[in-house]
Structure formats: structure tokens, C-alpha cells
Amino acid sequence: MTLRRRLTLLAVTIAAAPLVVGGCTFDRDPAGRRHAAPPELSVTPGDKAREVPVSAEVGTVVKGGRVTGVRLKDDKGKEVKAEPREDGSGWVPSTPLQPKRTYTAEVTATGDSGATTTRSTTFTTMAKSNKPQITSTMYFVGNRTYGTAMPVTVAFDPGIPKEARADVQRRLFVKTNPPQPGAWSWLEDGTQVYYRAPDFWRPGTTISVRAGLQGLPIGKDRIGDADRTATSKIGKQVSLEIDNDTKQMTVLRDGKQVRRIPVSLGKPSTPTSSGKMVIMEKHDRTTFDTRGEPDGGYVVDVDDAQRLTWGGEFIHSAPWSEGDQGSTNVSHGCTNVAATAADWLMGVTQVGDLVTVKGTEVQLQAGNGWTAWNVSWDEFVRGSALPVSPGLRPAPVAPAHPGAVAGGSPAPAPSISGR
């Protein structure tokens, strides 16, 4: 999207017409000299617009120049902080606007010749909506250190309908330092959307996320629930490879093997899923309660448990199966390791590390955990509700291991069930 395109106010039509100032390419003074005309500039919301959602942005369209200044103030004269979109199509308030308040935006555009146009628009936001909210959960917390495969995940209850996903996606912002652009991708049912880059995050990268959904009209009869922000860093590169054929886990750091650990996976009646997963949670001690689940019915306390799926697959300490580890699958779907190995792993891994399981009887299902890496990049970007630049591609040379750094470099969580 370019600067010349209008910023649509997210599924809400503003009745008032946008302000427009323009002119011919040149005009003449009485002496007959030609002067460059100021750029044409239109601004949304339109002047005197009412019932504007609190998620509104200052949209601009310029012909013959570019926006060089935007000031937004409330009806008490207090300046409202806003940031420009990367594509230059508008300015987004840093926090949601307040209901039933009047705001004035002053926008200046400058032409190539230096001539300027400045326009103001005053609009009033709607009262606090009584429409039902869509609950969102952002699985990216501030002041944490995550693994290189950590996807930014936002979950929704109920799921976002297809026709509303572009509007929602435009209110999901990710900034990385150093820059490492990525894309969003929706699950088919709209209950989760993931953000990742074509390659794994580079260690040391800072990621800042905002899900600016408060008051956002979603479809005809719902609104967004909250505005959330978080900034965290990417830590060391660690990945785990689990092979059912050998019953071994290979632990990799920076693509190099540091340890092999015998495992016992899910028995044939409760097999472990094969696929690329991400460590989602880590617990020094927790309780698995499978009462009411098929093939369940037990309650057991476990140590050093790391969640891989919403369905209850964990890597965890299992001293009761140490005699089977490395030779026989006896678990209910979890990856059993020895107590000493599980304790060591807890000190090595991070939430966001990649875990690859292969050779089992079933495949990992989309959305059963943070499954952003379980598909190719081409398939991933097909899940975006907005266009993705075709130039955004994975590095041409694949890393030596699935978890190696490439290129050289939200509903409440289900209860812990364990398998």
C-alpha cells in the first residue's frame, strides 16, 4: 500500500466527506511568473464527523507531495501521541482514543517544490459501545527472553470471520531491532493468527508488539476488547530434534549438537505428534489431570514439564519410564525423559525454542500449539489477510539443522492435561 492510498477506518464508513485542498500544477502571479501549486491533500475522518470509533486513525491521501507533519489534540488541548504507518497511509494514536471526546488533527503536506498545504479536521468519537467483545489473548509477554522460533501469537474467542480479518490484521503491529520483517498468517477458523519472519529470529533481536484492538469494529455486531503492548528479546539459539526411530532427542545450540537424550514417546494407542512445534510453557512442577479425556483418567504430579501442544503433549521428567527410554514408547503422548535430563533441559531451553518430532504415527494438527513453523513459507503467507511482498523470502541456503539460525545469523490457555 502506498502513501497515495486512503486509510480506511477499519470497517466503519464515515459519513462526512474528507477535506480536500488542491490546485493545478502551476499558477501565475500578475507578472505572469509561474509558481508550483501546493500539493492536494485529503484527510480522514472528515471534518465534523461524529460516531467515530475509538480505534480511529488519521488517514491521509496526498497528490503531488508527502505528509511532513501531523498533530492530534483532544478537546482540552492535550496533544495525543501518534505514529505513522510504515506505508505512510496514516497516523495511528499510540493509545485508543477516549469515547465521546472531540479531537482535532492538523496535517501538513509538502510538495517537491517546497510548497505546503495544511488542513485541519475535527471529529467526535462515539460513546462506549455496548456491542459484545471478541476476547483476544496475546501470547507475547514483555520483559522476557524468547527462543529464535517464537511466533507472535494472538488468539480470539470467538474466531475472527474472514471478511473482518484484514481490518483486525491492520491493527496488529510488530517492530524488530535490528529490522527483520515478517508476515501474519491466520488459522482457517480465525481463532489464532501468527507472526513470524521467513527465517528464525536472530539472537539479540528486540521485538515490540502492539495489538491495538480496543473498540475496533469487527464485523457488524462485535468490537475488539483491549489494546496490548509488549517488548521482549530473542535469546540464544536452541532447538530439539526427537526421532521416534532411534528414540533419541538431539539438543542443538547454534546448530551444533551438545547432547543426546534417550526418550520414550507415545504408545500406539496415544501416539506423539510429528511436526515442528514450539515450547509454549515451562513448569518446574505441575499436575496432569486427564480425568474426562479419552485414554485418560489419571492425575499425576510431574517435574520439569515443557508444553508443546494445547492437546497436552509435554517434554517432562518421567523417572517411572527410565527403563523404557531409548527403546520403547509407553507414554500417553508426551516425551518422557530421565529426571536428570529433564532438569538439565530446563536450564537450557526457552519458551519459543523449536522442537521437531519425526517418525510417529500421527501428524501435528494446525493450531494444536503454536504451529507457525509446521508449514512452508509459501503456505504460511497464503494465510495472510493482507498482501505480502513477494520479495520477502527465506534465506536461499538452508541451515544445517531445522532449528539453526537462518541467514547466518488469544482465549485463555487450556488447562494442563498432560499425556
GROMACS .gro file of C-alpha atoms in nm:
model
  419
    1MET     CA    1   0.000   0.000   0.000
    2THR     CA    2   0.144   0.345  -0.085
    3LEU     CA    3   0.111   0.690   0.061
    4ARG     CA    4  -0.139   0.771  -0.211
    5ARG     CA    5  -0.398   0.531  -0.086
    6ARG     CA    6  -0.663   0.626   0.170
    7LEU     CA    7  -0.651   0.470   0.511
    8THR     CA    8  -0.987   0.302   0.569
    9LEU     CA    9  -1.115   0.340   0.925
   10LEU     CA   10  -1.149  -0.033   0.983
   11ALA     CA   11  -1.494  -0.148   0.884
   12VAL     CA   12  -1.664   0.184   0.968
   13THR     CA   13  -1.786   0.423   0.700
   14ILE     CA   14  -1.750   0.789   0.795
   15ALA     CA   15  -2.042   0.983   0.657
   16ALA     CA   16  -1.871   1.321   0.639
   17ALA     CA   17  -1.670   1.385   0.324
   18PRO     CA   18  -1.291   1.413   0.361
   19LEU     CA   19  -1.130   1.752   0.345
   20VAL     CA   20  -0.957   1.823   0.014
   21VAL     CA   21  -0.734   2.107  -0.092
   22GLY     CA   22  -0.575   2.107  -0.433
   23GLY     CA   23  -0.480   2.301  -0.738
   24CYS     CA   24  -0.341   2.286  -1.089
   25THR     CA   25   0.019   2.200  -1.142
   26PHE     CA   26   0.113   2.568  -1.177
   27ASP     CA   27  -0.044   2.908  -1.118
   28ARG     CA   28   0.072   3.258  -1.221
   29ASP     CA   29   0.111   3.584  -1.036
   30PRO     CA   30   0.005   3.915  -1.201
   31ALA     CA   31   0.350   3.949  -1.358
   32GLY     CA   32   0.298   3.622  -1.541
   33ARG     CA   33   0.551   3.419  -1.346
   34ARG     CA   34   0.468   3.054  -1.285
   35HIS     CA   35   0.470   2.906  -0.931
   36ALA     CA   36   0.441   2.547  -0.820
   37ALA     CA   37   0.095   2.480  -0.676
   38PRO     CA   38   0.068   2.327  -0.328
   39PRO     CA   39   0.001   1.953  -0.306
   40GLU     CA   40  -0.351   1.816  -0.293
   41LEU     CA   41  -0.435   1.675   0.048
   42SER     CA   42  -0.733   1.484   0.184
   43VAL     CA   43  -0.774   1.380   0.547
   44THR     CA   44  -0.997   1.134   0.733
   45PRO     CA   45  -1.206   1.134   0.946
   46GLY     CA   46  -1.389   1.411   0.766
   47ASP     CA   47  -1.442   1.744   0.936
   48LYS     CA   48  -1.731   1.741   1.187
   49ALA     CA   49  -1.758   1.361   1.161
   50ARG     CA   50  -1.938   1.203   1.456
   51GLU     CA   51  -1.971   0.850   1.596
   52VAL     CA   52  -1.608   0.779   1.507
   53PRO     CA   53  -1.472   0.459   1.669
   54VAL     CA   54  -1.204   0.497   1.937
   55SER     CA   55  -0.973   0.288   1.717
   56ALA     CA   56  -0.975   0.563   1.453
   57GLU     CA   57  -0.657   0.678   1.281
   58VAL     CA   58  -0.571   0.997   1.095
   59GLY     CA   59  -0.578   0.891   0.731
   60THR     CA   60  -0.412   1.094   0.460
   61VAL     CA   61  -0.401   1.094   0.080
   62VAL     CA   62  -0.157   1.329  -0.092
   63LYS     CA   63  -0.116   1.415  -0.458
   64GLY     CA   64   0.200   1.598  -0.556
   65GLY     CA   65   0.380   1.570  -0.224
   66ARG     CA   66   0.410   1.389   0.105
   67VAL     CA   67   0.290   1.432   0.463
   68THR     CA   68   0.551   1.617   0.668
   69GLY     CA   69   0.362   1.679   0.989
   70VAL     CA   70   0.062   1.557   1.188
   71ARG     CA   71  -0.060   1.699   1.519
   72LEU     CA   72  -0.354   1.547   1.702
   73LYS     CA   73  -0.511   1.717   2.007
   74ASP     CA   74  -0.808   1.640   2.227
   75ASP     CA   75  -1.079   1.888   2.325
   76LYS     CA   76  -0.872   2.005   2.624
   77GLY     CA   77  -0.578   2.094   2.403
   78LYS     CA   78  -0.366   1.799   2.512
   79GLU     CA   79  -0.153   1.652   2.238
   80VAL     CA   80  -0.218   1.287   2.151
   81LYS     CA   81   0.088   1.085   2.055
   82ALA     CA   82   0.065   0.904   1.723
   83GLU     CA   83   0.299   0.710   1.498
   84PRO     CA   84   0.297   0.687   1.117
   85ARG     CA   85   0.224   0.359   0.948
   86GLU     CA   86   0.520   0.210   0.767
   87ASP     CA   87   0.345   0.257   0.434
   88GLY     CA   88   0.271   0.623   0.515
   89SER     CA   89  -0.104   0.584   0.471
   90GLY     CA   90  -0.196   0.724   0.811
   91TRP     CA   91  -0.106   0.805   1.169
   92VAL     CA   92  -0.206   0.571   1.450
   93PRO     CA   93  -0.267   0.708   1.803
   94SER     CA   94  -0.033   0.538   2.049
   95THR     CA   95  -0.328   0.459   2.277
   96PRO     CA   96  -0.701   0.426   2.199
   97LEU     CA   97  -0.899   0.749   2.177
   98GLN     CA   98  -1.149   0.821   2.454
   99PRO     CA   99  -1.525   0.778   2.398
  100LYS     CA  100  -1.744   1.086   2.344
  101ARG     CA  101  -1.449   1.319   2.302
  102THR     CA  102  -1.369   1.567   2.027
  103TYR     CA  103  -1.030   1.562   1.855
  104THR     CA  104  -0.862   1.792   1.606
  105ALA     CA  105  -0.595   1.676   1.363
  106GLU     CA  106  -0.374   1.921   1.177
  107VAL     CA  107  -0.194   1.770   0.879
  108THR     CA  108   0.073   1.934   0.665
  109ALA     CA  109   0.187   1.806   0.326
  110THR     CA  110   0.489   1.937   0.135
  111GLY     CA  111   0.533   1.922  -0.240
  112ASP     CA  112   0.857   1.853  -0.424
  113SER     CA  113   0.896   2.226  -0.485
  114GLY     CA  114   0.861   2.309  -0.117
  115ALA     CA  115   0.505   2.441  -0.136
  116THR     CA  116   0.289   2.324   0.154
  117THR     CA  117  -0.074   2.253   0.230
  118THR     CA  118  -0.209   2.235   0.585
  119ARG     CA  119  -0.558   2.119   0.672
  120SER     CA  120  -0.740   2.056   0.998
  121THR     CA  121  -1.025   1.818   1.070
  122THR     CA  122  -1.230   1.794   1.389
  123PHE     CA  123  -1.422   1.480   1.476
  124THR     CA  124  -1.606   1.328   1.773
  125THR     CA  125  -1.577   0.970   1.892
  126MET     CA  126  -1.874   0.750   1.973
  127ALA     CA  127  -1.994   0.659   2.320
  128LYS     CA  128  -1.863   0.343   2.480
  129SER     CA  129  -2.005   0.058   2.276
  130ASN     CA  130  -2.239  -0.199   2.427
  131LYS     CA  131  -2.170  -0.448   2.149
  132PRO     CA  132  -2.028  -0.783   2.262
  133GLN     CA  133  -1.649  -0.802   2.259
  134ILE     CA  134  -1.430  -1.057   2.089
  135THR     CA  135  -1.183  -1.175   2.353
  136SER     CA  136  -0.820  -1.160   2.244
  137THR     CA  137  -0.514  -1.314   2.408
  138MET     CA  138  -0.163  -1.209   2.307
  139TYR     CA  139   0.092  -1.482   2.371
  140PHE     CA  140   0.391  -1.250   2.381
  141VAL     CA  141   0.479  -1.101   2.719
  142GLY     CA  142   0.706  -0.806   2.789
  143ASN     CA  143   1.050  -0.824   2.950
  144ARG     CA  144   1.108  -1.187   2.860
  145THR     CA  145   1.373  -1.372   2.662
  146TYR     CA  146   1.232  -1.600   2.393
  147GLY     CA  147   1.376  -1.859   2.159
  148THR     CA  148   1.453  -1.796   1.793
  149ALA     CA  149   1.136  -1.975   1.672
  150MET     CA  150   0.899  -1.769   1.890
  151PRO     CA  151   0.596  -1.665   1.684
  152VAL     CA  152   0.390  -1.368   1.797
  153THR     CA  153   0.053  -1.532   1.855
  154VAL     CA  154  -0.284  -1.366   1.909
  155ALA     CA  155  -0.584  -1.586   1.984
  156PHE     CA  156  -0.952  -1.490   1.951
  157ASP     CA  157  -1.274  -1.617   2.104
  158PRO     CA  158  -1.487  -1.643   1.901
  159GLY     CA  159  -1.273  -1.666   1.587
  160ILE     CA  160  -1.250  -1.369   1.350
  161PRO     CA  161  -1.465  -1.414   1.035
  162LYS     CA  162  -1.277  -1.396   0.707
  163GLU     CA  163  -1.436  -1.071   0.598
  164ALA     CA  164  -1.309  -0.894   0.913
  165ARG     CA  165  -0.955  -1.033   0.925
  166ALA     CA  166  -0.791  -0.763   0.713
  167ASP     CA  167  -0.927  -0.492   0.946
  168VAL     CA  168  -0.802  -0.679   1.252
  169GLN     CA  169  -0.466  -0.754   1.094
  170ARG     CA  170  -0.410  -0.386   1.019
  171ARG     CA  171  -0.426  -0.323   1.394
  172LEU     CA  172  -0.153  -0.576   1.475
  173PHE     CA  173   0.191  -0.413   1.477
  174VAL     CA  174   0.537  -0.569   1.509
  175LYS     CA  175   0.869  -0.385   1.512
  176THR     CA  176   1.208  -0.555   1.525
  177ASN     CA  177   1.553  -0.418   1.602
  178PRO     CA  178   1.761  -0.488   1.404
  179PRO     CA  179   1.493  -0.498   1.132
  180GLN     CA  180   1.375  -0.845   1.032
  181PRO     CA  181   1.040  -0.815   0.854
  182GLY     CA  182   0.779  -1.086   0.868
  183ALA     CA  183   0.413  -1.158   0.798
  184TRP     CA  184   0.089  -1.259   0.971
  185SER     CA  185  -0.097  -1.581   0.895
  186TRP     CA  186  -0.444  -1.689   1.011
  187LEU     CA  187  -0.568  -2.032   1.102
  188GLU     CA  188  -0.858  -2.135   0.885
  189ASP     CA  189  -1.112  -2.092   1.166
  190GLY     CA  190  -0.982  -1.746   1.262
  191THR     CA  191  -0.908  -1.843   1.624
  192GLN     CA  192  -0.535  -1.772   1.602
  193VAL     CA  193  -0.305  -1.553   1.395
  194TYR     CA  194   0.074  -1.591   1.394
  195TYR     CA  195   0.353  -1.351   1.304
  196ARG     CA  196   0.699  -1.468   1.207
  197ALA     CA  197   0.981  -1.382   0.970
  198PRO     CA  198   1.078  -1.609   0.677
  199ASP     CA  199   1.376  -1.731   0.884
  200PHE     CA  200   1.423  -1.776   1.257
  201TRP     CA  201   1.479  -1.465   1.465
  202ARG     CA  202   1.840  -1.360   1.505
  203PRO     CA  203   1.966  -1.388   1.864
  204GLY     CA  204   1.970  -1.050   2.033
  205THR     CA  205   1.677  -0.911   1.833
  206THR     CA  206   1.433  -0.688   2.020
  207ILE     CA  207   1.068  -0.738   1.924
  208SER     CA  208   0.795  -0.486   2.012
  209VAL     CA  209   0.432  -0.587   1.960
  210ARG     CA  210   0.105  -0.398   1.979
  211ALA     CA  211  -0.240  -0.549   1.937
  212GLY     CA  212  -0.445  -0.229   1.913
  213LEU     CA  213  -0.789  -0.382   1.917
  214GLN     CA  214  -0.980  -0.184   2.180
  215GLY     CA  215  -1.308  -0.056   2.036
  216LEU     CA  216  -1.226  -0.183   1.688
  217PRO     CA  217  -1.546  -0.264   1.494
  218ILE     CA  218  -1.522  -0.631   1.395
  219GLY     CA  219  -1.791  -0.733   1.150
  220LYS     CA  220  -2.138  -0.590   1.200
  221ASP     CA  221  -2.205  -0.672   1.562
  222ARG     CA  222  -1.882  -0.707   1.762
  223ILE     CA  223  -1.586  -0.500   1.877
  224GLY     CA  224  -1.231  -0.563   1.994
  225ASP     CA  225  -1.165  -0.590   2.365
  226ALA     CA  226  -0.827  -0.438   2.452
  227ASP     CA  227  -0.509  -0.262   2.348
  228ARG     CA  228  -0.198  -0.458   2.446
  229THR     CA  229   0.174  -0.392   2.406
  230ALA     CA  230   0.488  -0.590   2.490
  231THR     CA  231   0.860  -0.571   2.418
  232SER     CA  232   1.099  -0.864   2.465
  233LYS     CA  233   1.425  -1.002   2.330
  234ILE     CA  234   1.538  -1.312   2.147
  235GLY     CA  235   1.793  -1.520   2.331
  236LYS     CA  236   2.039  -1.791   2.236
  237GLN     CA  237   1.963  -2.033   1.955
  238VAL     CA  238   1.849  -2.372   2.088
  239SER     CA  239   1.649  -2.646   1.919
  240LEU     CA  240   1.548  -3.005   1.993
  241GLU     CA  241   1.513  -3.289   1.742
  242ILE     CA  242   1.325  -3.601   1.853
  243ASP     CA  243   1.341  -3.916   1.637
  244ASN     CA  244   1.094  -4.196   1.703
  245ASP     CA  245   1.308  -4.443   1.507
  246THR     CA  246   1.606  -4.403   1.738
  247LYS     CA  247   1.410  -4.298   2.049
  248GLN     CA  248   1.664  -4.018   2.096
  249MET     CA  249   1.644  -3.642   2.144
  250THR     CA  250   1.926  -3.436   1.995
  251VAL     CA  251   1.986  -3.100   2.165
  252LEU     CA  252   2.137  -2.833   1.938
  253ARG     CA  253   2.285  -2.496   2.020
  254ASP     CA  254   2.371  -2.268   1.727
  255GLY     CA  255   2.311  -2.568   1.503
  256LYS     CA  256   2.568  -2.787   1.680
  257GLN     CA  257   2.488  -3.095   1.884
  258VAL     CA  258   2.550  -3.058   2.257
  259ARG     CA  259   2.373  -3.367   2.392
  260ARG     CA  260   2.166  -3.674   2.304
  261ILE     CA  261   1.895  -3.788   2.544
  262PRO     CA  262   1.700  -4.118   2.536
  263VAL     CA  263   1.323  -4.072   2.519
  264SER     CA  264   1.002  -4.269   2.542
  265LEU     CA  265   0.722  -4.130   2.325
  266GLY     CA  266   0.351  -4.206   2.300
  267LYS     CA  267   0.246  -4.568   2.281
  268PRO     CA  268   0.049  -4.676   1.970
  269SER     CA  269  -0.289  -4.601   2.128
  270THR     CA  270  -0.180  -4.246   2.228
  271PRO     CA  271   0.093  -4.150   1.981
  272THR     CA  272   0.306  -3.838   1.996
  273SER     CA  273   0.251  -3.587   1.713
  274SER     CA  274   0.515  -3.547   1.442
  275GLY     CA  275   0.588  -3.193   1.327
  276LYS     CA  276   0.757  -2.866   1.411
  277MET     CA  277   0.641  -2.732   1.747
  278VAL     CA  278   0.746  -2.450   1.977
  279ILE     CA  279   0.796  -2.466   2.352
  280MET     CA  280   0.496  -2.276   2.492
  281GLU     CA  281   0.529  -2.303   2.872
  282LYS     CA  282   0.779  -2.427   3.127
  283HIS     CA  283   0.683  -2.557   3.473
  284ASP     CA  284   0.920  -2.668   3.749
  285ARG     CA  285   0.634  -2.876   3.886
  286THR     CA  286   0.275  -2.918   3.771
  287THR     CA  287  -0.018  -3.157   3.780
  288PHE     CA  288  -0.153  -3.350   3.483
  289ASP     CA  289  -0.524  -3.412   3.521
  290THR     CA  290  -0.672  -3.619   3.236
  291ARG     CA  291  -0.999  -3.718   3.400
  292GLY     CA  292  -1.276  -3.700   3.143
  293GLU     CA  293  -1.041  -3.734   2.845
  294PRO     CA  294  -1.020  -4.036   2.613
  295ASP     CA  295  -0.749  -4.277   2.730
  296GLY     CA  296  -0.701  -4.054   3.034
  297GLY     CA  297  -0.847  -4.070   3.380
  298TYR     CA  298  -0.529  -4.016   3.580
  299VAL     CA  299  -0.392  -3.738   3.799
  300VAL     CA  300  -0.016  -3.718   3.842
  301ASP     CA  301   0.237  -3.461   3.959
  302VAL     CA  302   0.534  -3.414   3.723
  303ASP     CA  303   0.855  -3.218   3.739
  304ASP     CA  304   1.029  -3.010   3.472
  305ALA     CA  305   0.743  -3.003   3.223
  306GLN     CA  306   0.758  -2.808   2.895
  307ARG     CA  307   0.436  -2.773   2.693
  308LEU     CA  308   0.441  -2.834   2.316
  309THR     CA  309   0.070  -2.852   2.225
  310TRP     CA  310  -0.266  -2.735   2.355
  311GLY     CA  311  -0.371  -3.101   2.343
  312GLY     CA  312  -0.140  -3.184   2.633
  313GLU     CA  313   0.191  -3.302   2.483
  314PHE     CA  314   0.487  -3.210   2.703
  315ILE     CA  315   0.852  -3.291   2.746
  316HIS     CA  316   0.885  -3.386   3.113
  317SER     CA  317   1.065  -3.581   3.379
  318ALA     CA  318   0.941  -3.942   3.391
  319PRO     CA  319   1.151  -4.148   3.634
  320TRP     CA  320   0.891  -4.427   3.615
  321SER     CA  321   0.974  -4.493   3.247
  322GLU     CA  322   1.354  -4.460   3.254
  323GLY     CA  323   1.387  -4.832   3.182
  324ASP     CA  324   1.193  -4.785   2.857
  325GLN     CA  325   1.357  -4.461   2.743
  326GLY     CA  326   1.565  -4.517   2.431
  327SER     CA  327   1.383  -4.837   2.339
  328THR     CA  328   1.005  -4.846   2.394
  329ASN     CA  329   0.717  -4.597   2.372
  330VAL     CA  330   0.498  -4.612   2.681
  331SER     CA  331   0.366  -4.258   2.736
  332HIS     CA  332   0.024  -4.105   2.673
  333GLY     CA  333   0.173  -3.879   2.402
  334CYS     CA  334   0.433  -3.686   2.599
  335THR     CA  335   0.808  -3.708   2.553
  336ASN     CA  336   0.940  -3.887   2.863
  337VAL     CA  337   1.300  -3.823   2.968
  338ALA     CA  338   1.504  -3.913   3.275
  339ALA     CA  339   1.478  -3.688   3.579
  340THR     CA  340   1.838  -3.565   3.549
  341ALA     CA  341   1.795  -3.495   3.178
  342ALA     CA  342   1.468  -3.308   3.232
  343ASP     CA  343   1.631  -3.090   3.498
  344TRP     CA  344   1.923  -3.015   3.264
  345LEU     CA  345   1.686  -2.926   2.977
  346MET     CA  346   1.501  -2.673   3.193
  347GLY     CA  347   1.826  -2.480   3.226
  348VAL     CA  348   1.897  -2.490   2.853
  349THR     CA  349   1.566  -2.426   2.675
  350GLN     CA  350   1.349  -2.116   2.639
  351VAL     CA  351   0.986  -2.060   2.555
  352GLY     CA  352   0.999  -2.011   2.180
  353ASP     CA  353   1.257  -2.282   2.103
  354LEU     CA  354   1.183  -2.512   1.809
  355VAL     CA  355   1.109  -2.878   1.877
  356THR     CA  356   1.094  -3.114   1.577
  357VAL     CA  357   0.943  -3.461   1.619
  358LYS     CA  358   0.955  -3.716   1.337
  359GLY     CA  359   0.860  -4.073   1.267
  360THR     CA  360   0.546  -4.111   1.480
  361GLU     CA  361   0.204  -4.240   1.377
  362VAL     CA  362   0.021  -3.902   1.359
  363GLN     CA  363   0.093  -3.555   1.226
  364LEU     CA  364   0.068  -3.231   1.421
  365GLN     CA  365  -0.261  -3.052   1.354
  366ALA     CA  366  -0.268  -2.683   1.263
  367GLY     CA  367  -0.342  -2.475   1.572
  368ASN     CA  368  -0.258  -2.750   1.820
  369GLY     CA  369   0.005  -2.531   1.979
  370TRP     CA  370   0.195  -2.253   1.803
  371THR     CA  371   0.225  -2.424   1.467
  372ALA     CA  372   0.362  -2.134   1.260
  373TRP     CA  373   0.672  -2.333   1.160
  374ASN     CA  374   0.488  -2.651   1.065
  375VAL     CA  375   0.423  -2.520   0.712
  376SER     CA  376   0.640  -2.380   0.434
  377TRP     CA  377   0.681  -2.003   0.395
  378ASP     CA  378   0.468  -2.006   0.078
  379GLU     CA  379   0.186  -2.180   0.263
  380PHE     CA  380   0.227  -1.953   0.563
  381VAL     CA  381   0.186  -1.627   0.368
  382ARG     CA  382  -0.126  -1.762   0.196
  383GLY     CA  383  -0.288  -1.729   0.537
  384SER     CA  384  -0.239  -1.352   0.545
  385ALA     CA  385  -0.550  -1.134   0.505
  386LEU     CA  386  -0.333  -0.858   0.352
  387PRO     CA  387  -0.082  -0.869   0.065
  388VAL     CA  388   0.269  -0.990   0.150
  389SER     CA  389   0.565  -0.863  -0.052
  390PRO     CA  390   0.684  -1.136  -0.291
  391GLY     CA  391   1.037  -1.023  -0.214
  392LEU     CA  392   1.003  -1.140   0.146
  393ARG     CA  393   1.156  -1.486   0.120
  394PRO     CA  394   1.360  -1.729   0.333
  395ALA     CA  395   1.738  -1.719   0.301
  396PRO     CA  396   1.847  -1.920  -0.006
  397VAL     CA  397   2.081  -2.151   0.186
  398ALA     CA  398   1.903  -2.374   0.436
  399PRO     CA  399   2.064  -2.415   0.780
  400ALA     CA  400   2.231  -2.742   0.871
  401HIS     CA  401   1.957  -2.820   1.123
  402PRO     CA  402   1.588  -2.717   1.136
  403GLY     CA  403   1.648  -2.505   1.445
  404ALA     CA  404   1.965  -2.332   1.328
  405VAL     CA  405   1.962  -1.958   1.276
  406ALA     CA  406   1.897  -1.894   0.909
  407GLY     CA  407   2.088  -1.643   0.701
  408GLY     CA  408   2.396  -1.657   0.920
  409SER     CA  409   2.281  -1.519   1.195
  410PRO     CA  410  -0.563  -1.511   2.244
  411ALA     CA  411  -0.878  -1.725   2.456
  412PRO     CA  412  -0.744  -1.836   2.794
  413ALA     CA  413  -0.494  -2.118   2.772
  414PRO     CA  414  -0.645  -2.464   2.813
  415SER     CA  415  -0.585  -2.632   3.146
  416ILE     CA  416  -0.278  -2.852   3.180
  417SER     CA  417  -0.374  -3.207   3.097
  418GLY     CA  418  -0.053  -3.387   3.012
  419ARG     CA  419  -0.020  -3.704   2.814
   0.00000   0.00000   0.00000
